[in-house]
Short mmCIF file of C-alpha atoms and ligand atoms in Angstrom, two decimals:
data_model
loop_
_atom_site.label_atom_id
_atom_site.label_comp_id
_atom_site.label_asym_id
_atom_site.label_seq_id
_atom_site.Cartn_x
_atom_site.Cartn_y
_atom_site.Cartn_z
CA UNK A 1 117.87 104.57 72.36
CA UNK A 2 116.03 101.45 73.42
CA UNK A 3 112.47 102.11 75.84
CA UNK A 4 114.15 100.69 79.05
CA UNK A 5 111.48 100.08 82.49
CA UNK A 6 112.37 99.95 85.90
CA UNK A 7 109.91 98.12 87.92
CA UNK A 8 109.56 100.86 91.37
CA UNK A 9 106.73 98.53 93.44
CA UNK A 10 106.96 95.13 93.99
CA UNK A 11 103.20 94.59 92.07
CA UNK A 12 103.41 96.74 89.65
CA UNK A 13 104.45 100.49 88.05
CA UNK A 14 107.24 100.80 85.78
CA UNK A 15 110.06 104.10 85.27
CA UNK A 16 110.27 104.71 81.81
CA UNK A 17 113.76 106.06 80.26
CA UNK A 18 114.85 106.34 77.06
CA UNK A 19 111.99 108.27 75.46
CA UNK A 20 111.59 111.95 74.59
CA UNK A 21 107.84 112.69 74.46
CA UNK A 22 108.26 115.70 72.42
CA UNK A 23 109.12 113.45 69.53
CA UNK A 24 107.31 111.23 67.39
CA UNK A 25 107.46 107.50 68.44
CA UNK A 26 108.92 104.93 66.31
CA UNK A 27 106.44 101.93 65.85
CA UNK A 28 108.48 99.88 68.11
CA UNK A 29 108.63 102.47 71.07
CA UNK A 30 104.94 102.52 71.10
CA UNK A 31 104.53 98.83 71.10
CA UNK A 32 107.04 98.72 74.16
CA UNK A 33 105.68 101.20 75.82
CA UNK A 34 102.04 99.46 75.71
CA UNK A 35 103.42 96.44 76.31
CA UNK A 36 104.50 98.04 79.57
CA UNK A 37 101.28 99.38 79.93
CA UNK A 38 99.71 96.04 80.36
CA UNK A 39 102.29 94.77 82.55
CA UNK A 40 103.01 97.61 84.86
CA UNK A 41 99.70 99.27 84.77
CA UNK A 42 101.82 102.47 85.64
CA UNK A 43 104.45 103.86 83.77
CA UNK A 44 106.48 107.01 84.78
CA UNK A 45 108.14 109.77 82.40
CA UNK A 46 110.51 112.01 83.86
CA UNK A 47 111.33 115.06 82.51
CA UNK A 48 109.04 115.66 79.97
CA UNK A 49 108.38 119.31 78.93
CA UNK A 50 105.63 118.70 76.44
CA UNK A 51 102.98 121.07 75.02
CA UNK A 52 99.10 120.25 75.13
CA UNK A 53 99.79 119.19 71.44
CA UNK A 54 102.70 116.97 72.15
CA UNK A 55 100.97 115.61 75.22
CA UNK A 56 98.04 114.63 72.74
CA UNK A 57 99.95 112.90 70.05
CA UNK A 58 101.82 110.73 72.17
CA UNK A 59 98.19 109.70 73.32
CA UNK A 60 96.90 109.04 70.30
CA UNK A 61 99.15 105.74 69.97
CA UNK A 62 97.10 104.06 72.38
CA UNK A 63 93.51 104.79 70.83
CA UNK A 64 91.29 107.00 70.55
CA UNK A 65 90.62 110.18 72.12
CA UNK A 66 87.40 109.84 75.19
CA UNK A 67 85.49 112.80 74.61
CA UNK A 68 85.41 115.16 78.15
CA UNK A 69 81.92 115.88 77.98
CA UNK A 70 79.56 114.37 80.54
CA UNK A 71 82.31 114.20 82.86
CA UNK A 72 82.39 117.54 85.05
CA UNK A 73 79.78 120.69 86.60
CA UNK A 74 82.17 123.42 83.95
CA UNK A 75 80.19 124.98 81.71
CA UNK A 76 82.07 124.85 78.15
CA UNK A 77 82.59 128.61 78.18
CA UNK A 78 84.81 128.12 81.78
CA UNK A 79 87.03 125.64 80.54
CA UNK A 80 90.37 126.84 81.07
CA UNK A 81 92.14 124.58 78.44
CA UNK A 82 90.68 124.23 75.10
CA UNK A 83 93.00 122.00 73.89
CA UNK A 84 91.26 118.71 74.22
CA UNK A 85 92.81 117.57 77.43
CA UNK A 86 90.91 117.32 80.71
CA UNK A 87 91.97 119.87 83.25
CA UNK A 88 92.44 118.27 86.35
CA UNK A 89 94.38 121.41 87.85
CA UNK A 90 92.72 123.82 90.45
CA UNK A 91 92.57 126.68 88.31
CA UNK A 92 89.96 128.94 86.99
CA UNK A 93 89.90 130.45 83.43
CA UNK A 94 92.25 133.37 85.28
CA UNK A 95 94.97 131.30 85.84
CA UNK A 96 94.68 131.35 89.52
CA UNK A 97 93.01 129.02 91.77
CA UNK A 98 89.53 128.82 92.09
CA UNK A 99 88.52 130.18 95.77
CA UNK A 100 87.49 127.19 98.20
CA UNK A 101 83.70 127.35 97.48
CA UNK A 102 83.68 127.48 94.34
CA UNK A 103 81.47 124.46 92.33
CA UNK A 104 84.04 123.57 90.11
CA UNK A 105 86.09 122.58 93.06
CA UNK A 106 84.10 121.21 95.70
CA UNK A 107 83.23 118.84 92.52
CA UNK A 108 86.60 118.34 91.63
CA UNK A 109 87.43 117.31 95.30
CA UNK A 110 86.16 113.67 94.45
CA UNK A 111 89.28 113.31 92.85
CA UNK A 112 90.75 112.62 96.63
CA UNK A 113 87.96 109.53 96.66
CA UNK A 114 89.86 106.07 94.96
CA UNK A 115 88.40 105.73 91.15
CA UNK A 116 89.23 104.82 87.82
CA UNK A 117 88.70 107.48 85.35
CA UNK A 118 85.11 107.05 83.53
CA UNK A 119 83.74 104.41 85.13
CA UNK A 120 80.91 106.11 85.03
CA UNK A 121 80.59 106.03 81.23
CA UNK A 122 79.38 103.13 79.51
CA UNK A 123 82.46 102.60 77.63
CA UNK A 124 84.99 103.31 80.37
CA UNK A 125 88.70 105.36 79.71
CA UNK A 126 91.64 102.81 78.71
CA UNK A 127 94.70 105.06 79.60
CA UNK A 128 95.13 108.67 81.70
CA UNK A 129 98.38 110.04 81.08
CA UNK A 130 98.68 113.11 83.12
CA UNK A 131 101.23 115.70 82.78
CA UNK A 132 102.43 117.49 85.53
CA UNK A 133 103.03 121.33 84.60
CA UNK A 134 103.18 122.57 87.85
CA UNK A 135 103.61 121.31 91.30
CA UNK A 136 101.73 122.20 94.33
CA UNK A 137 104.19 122.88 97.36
CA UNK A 138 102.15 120.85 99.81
CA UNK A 139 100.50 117.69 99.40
CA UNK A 140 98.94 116.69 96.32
CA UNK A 141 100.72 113.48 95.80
CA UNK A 142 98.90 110.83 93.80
CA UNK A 143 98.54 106.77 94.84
CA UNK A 144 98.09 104.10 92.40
CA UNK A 145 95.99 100.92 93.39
CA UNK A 146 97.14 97.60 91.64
CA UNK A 147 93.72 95.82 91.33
CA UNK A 148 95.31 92.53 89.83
CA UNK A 149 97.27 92.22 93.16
CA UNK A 150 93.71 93.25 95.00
CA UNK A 151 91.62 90.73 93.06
CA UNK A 152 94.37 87.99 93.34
CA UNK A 153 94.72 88.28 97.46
CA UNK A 154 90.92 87.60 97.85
CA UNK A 155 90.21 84.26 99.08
CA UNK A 156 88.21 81.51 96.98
CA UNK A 157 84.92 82.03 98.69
CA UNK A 158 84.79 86.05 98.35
CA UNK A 159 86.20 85.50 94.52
CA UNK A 160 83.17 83.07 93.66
CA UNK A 161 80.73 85.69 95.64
CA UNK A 162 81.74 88.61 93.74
CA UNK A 163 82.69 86.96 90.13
CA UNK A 164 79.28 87.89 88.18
CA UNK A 165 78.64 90.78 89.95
CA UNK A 166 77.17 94.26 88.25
CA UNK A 167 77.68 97.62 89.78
CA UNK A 168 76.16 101.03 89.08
CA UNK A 169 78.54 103.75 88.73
CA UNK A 170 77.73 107.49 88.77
CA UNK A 171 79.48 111.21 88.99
CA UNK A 172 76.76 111.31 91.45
CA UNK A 173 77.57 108.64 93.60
CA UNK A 174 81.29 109.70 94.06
CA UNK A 175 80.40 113.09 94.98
CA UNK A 176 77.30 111.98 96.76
CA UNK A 177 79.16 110.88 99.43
CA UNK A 178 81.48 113.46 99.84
CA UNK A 179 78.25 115.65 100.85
CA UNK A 180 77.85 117.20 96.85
CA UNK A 181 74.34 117.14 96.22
CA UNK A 182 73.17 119.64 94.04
CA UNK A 183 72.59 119.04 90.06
CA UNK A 184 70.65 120.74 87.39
CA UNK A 185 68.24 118.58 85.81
CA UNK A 186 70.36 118.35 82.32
CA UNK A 187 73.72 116.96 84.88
CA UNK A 188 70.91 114.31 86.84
CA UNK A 189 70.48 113.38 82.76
CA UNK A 190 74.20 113.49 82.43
CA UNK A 191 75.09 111.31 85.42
CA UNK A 192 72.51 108.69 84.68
CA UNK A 193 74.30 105.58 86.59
CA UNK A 194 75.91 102.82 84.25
CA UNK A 195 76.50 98.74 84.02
CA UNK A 196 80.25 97.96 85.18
CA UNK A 197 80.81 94.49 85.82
CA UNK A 198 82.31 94.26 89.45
CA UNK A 199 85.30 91.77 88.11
CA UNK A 200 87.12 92.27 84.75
CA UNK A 201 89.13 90.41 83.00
CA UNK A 202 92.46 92.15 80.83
CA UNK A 203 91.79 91.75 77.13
CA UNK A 204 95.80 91.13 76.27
CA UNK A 205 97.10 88.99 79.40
CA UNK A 206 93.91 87.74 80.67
CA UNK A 207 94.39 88.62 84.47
CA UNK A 208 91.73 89.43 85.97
CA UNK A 209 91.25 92.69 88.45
CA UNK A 210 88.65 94.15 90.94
CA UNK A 211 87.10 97.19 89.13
CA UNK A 212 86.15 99.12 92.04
CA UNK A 213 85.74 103.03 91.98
CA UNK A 214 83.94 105.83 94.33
CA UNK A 215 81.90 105.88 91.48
CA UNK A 216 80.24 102.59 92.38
CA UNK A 217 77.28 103.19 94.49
CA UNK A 218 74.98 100.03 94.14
CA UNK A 219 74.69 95.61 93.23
CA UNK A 220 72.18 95.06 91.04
CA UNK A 221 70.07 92.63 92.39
CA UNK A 222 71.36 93.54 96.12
CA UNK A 223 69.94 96.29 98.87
CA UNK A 224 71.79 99.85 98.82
CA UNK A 225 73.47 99.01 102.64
CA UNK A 226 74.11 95.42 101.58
CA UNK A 227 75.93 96.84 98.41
CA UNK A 228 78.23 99.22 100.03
CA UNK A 229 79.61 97.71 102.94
CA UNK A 230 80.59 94.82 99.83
CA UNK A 231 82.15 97.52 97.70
CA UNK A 232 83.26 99.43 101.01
CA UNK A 233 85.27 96.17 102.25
CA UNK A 234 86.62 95.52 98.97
CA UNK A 235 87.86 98.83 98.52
CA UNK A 236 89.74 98.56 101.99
CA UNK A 237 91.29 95.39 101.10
CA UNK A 238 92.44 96.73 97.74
CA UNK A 239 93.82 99.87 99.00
CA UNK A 240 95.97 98.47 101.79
CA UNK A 241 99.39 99.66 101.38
CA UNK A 242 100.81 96.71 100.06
CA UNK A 243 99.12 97.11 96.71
CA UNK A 244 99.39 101.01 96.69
CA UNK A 245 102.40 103.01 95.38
CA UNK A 246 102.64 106.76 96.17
CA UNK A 247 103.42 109.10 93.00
CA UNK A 248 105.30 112.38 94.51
CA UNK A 249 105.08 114.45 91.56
CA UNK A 250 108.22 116.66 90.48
CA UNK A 251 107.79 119.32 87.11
CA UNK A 252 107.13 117.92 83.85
CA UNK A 253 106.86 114.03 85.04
CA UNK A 254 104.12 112.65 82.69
CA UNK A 255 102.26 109.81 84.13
CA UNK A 256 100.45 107.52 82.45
CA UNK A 257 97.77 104.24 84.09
CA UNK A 258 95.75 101.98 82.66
CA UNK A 259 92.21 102.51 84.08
CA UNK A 260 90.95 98.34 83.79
CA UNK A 261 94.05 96.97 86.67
CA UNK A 262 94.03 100.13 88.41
CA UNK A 263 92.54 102.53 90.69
CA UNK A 264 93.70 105.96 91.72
CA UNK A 265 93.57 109.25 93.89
CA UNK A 266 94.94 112.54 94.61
CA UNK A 267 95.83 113.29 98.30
CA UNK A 268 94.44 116.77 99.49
CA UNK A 269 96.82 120.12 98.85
CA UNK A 270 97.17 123.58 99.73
CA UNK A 271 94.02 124.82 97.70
CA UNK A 272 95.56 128.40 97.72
CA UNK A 273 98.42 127.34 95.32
CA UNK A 274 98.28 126.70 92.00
CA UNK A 275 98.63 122.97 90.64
CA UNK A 276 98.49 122.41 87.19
CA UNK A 277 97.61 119.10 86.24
CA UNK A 278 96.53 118.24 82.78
CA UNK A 279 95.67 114.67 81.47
CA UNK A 280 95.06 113.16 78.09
CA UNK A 281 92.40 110.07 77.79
CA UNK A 282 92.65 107.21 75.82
CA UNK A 283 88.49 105.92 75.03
CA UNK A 284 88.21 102.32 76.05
CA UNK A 285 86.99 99.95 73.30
CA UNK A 286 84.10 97.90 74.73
CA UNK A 287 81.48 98.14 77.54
CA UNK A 288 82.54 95.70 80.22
CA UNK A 289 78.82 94.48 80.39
CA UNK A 290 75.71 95.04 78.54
CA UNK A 291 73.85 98.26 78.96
CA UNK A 292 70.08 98.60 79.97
CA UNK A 293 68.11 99.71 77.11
CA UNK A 294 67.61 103.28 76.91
CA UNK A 295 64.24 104.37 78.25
C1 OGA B 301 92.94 112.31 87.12
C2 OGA B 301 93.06 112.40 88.58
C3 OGA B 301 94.75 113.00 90.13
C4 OGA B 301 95.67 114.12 90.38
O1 OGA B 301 93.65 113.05 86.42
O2 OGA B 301 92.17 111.47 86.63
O3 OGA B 301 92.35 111.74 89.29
O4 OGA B 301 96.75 113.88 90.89
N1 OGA B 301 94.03 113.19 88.99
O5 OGA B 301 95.31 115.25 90.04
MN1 MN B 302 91.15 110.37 87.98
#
């Protein structure tokens, strides 16, 4: 059976049919389904009952696998999945959810702040594809940002303001501002802020998009205030509802975003349930700008 898409938003996101994840992909149901990649930035699998394994493989068609480590406050000996995936659930090695004040959590909370996964890494994630294994009862949907749409809406005069700009992105930035404030010094090491250029440009279609994230937390070459109030408007403008669409997740949908048009969030949930949330990353390729020498 063909890969057919259904376009759901009028920007962007794309409902994928005609695919059983549990199977190896022919060569031409990869390329389609990364050639929807780049022009729906979203794509949604329903129905998908994978394993870790399964969810893994189909990854690997898109690149390589980002390594996890740098990018949470679990120490390796907590990690509830040991699979390779990145668990984005709000469980605790037990199985059950980890109790409100817990570190793990309160860090994991940033995930309600609009990002892109690993833009605070120099070489920032390609794809997420997150699998949904179970559902919270209460909240928890997740919105997509199309930051094509975003950059494209900007008038000429903000566009040629913002065009060579550099941002520093940091763990400790996103969760800086929701009131998280306590590292070890090997995590302040860790979360070292890196070079993301403030406007990128797609390497297949060539569109550009606003790379924006919670993660952002300073210009170079600009004042802290003067820095986010820029990235603070931009973010409004590119969140308005006219570039978001709202994911409302049922059992085993998969769903997979390209990180460079995109930006995402979770909305908040009933903490005391269990959601199980597991996502595979694709490694980006390339540094969107230079990175200071190491000191
Ligand atoms: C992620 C993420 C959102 C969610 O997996 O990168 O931000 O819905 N998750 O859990
Ligand atoms: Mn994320």
């Amino acid at each position: 059976m063909p890969v057919a898409i259904r376009q759901l938003h009028p920007h962007f996101v794309g409902e994928v049919s005609g695919v059983d994840l549990r199977q190896k992909l022919t060569p031409r149901e990869a390329a389609d389904i990364e050639a929807g990649m780049d022009q729906y930035a979203v794509l949604i699998f329903h129905g998908q009952d994978i394993t870790d394994e399964q969810q893994l493989a189909f990854a690997r068609h898109f690149g390589e696998r980002e390594n996890a480590h740098g990018g949470n406050v679990t120490r390796k000996e907590d990690y509830r999945l040991t699979s390779g995936l990145n668990d984005v659930s709000n469980l605790g090695k037990d199985g059950r959810p980890l109790p409100r004040d817990h570190r793990t959590h309160l860090f994991n909370l940033g995930n309600c702040l609009w990002h892109s996964d690993s833009s605070f890494r120099p070489i920032p994630a390609k794809f997420s594809l997150l699998s949904a294994r179970l559902v919270n009862p209460k909240g928890g949907n997740t919105e997509f940002a199309d930051m094509r749409a975003a950059y494209d809406a900007l008038d000429d005069e903000t566009r040629g303001e913002i065009e060579e700009l550099i941002c520093e992105h940091s763990l400790i930035y996103s969760r800086g501002s929701l009131g998280f404030l306590d590292y070890s010094e090997e995590e302040k090491r860790l979360f070292k802020p890196v070079l993301q250029r403030l406007v990128r440009t797609h390497p297949v279609h060539g569109r550009k998009s606003l790379y924006l994230s919670s993660h952002a937390g300073g210009i170079i070459g600009m004042t802290m205030p003067e820095a986010r109030l820029l990235l603070r408007d931009l973010t409004e403008h590119a969140t308005q509802p006219e570039f978001v669409y709202v994911h409302r997740w049922t059992l085993h949908d998969l769903v997979m975003w390209d990180n460079r048009q995109t930006m995402h969030r979770v909305r908040r949930y009933d903490q005391s349930q269990p959601r199980d949330m597991r996502r595979a990353t694709v490694a980006g390729t390339a540094p969107t700008v230079a990175q200071q020498a190491a000191e």
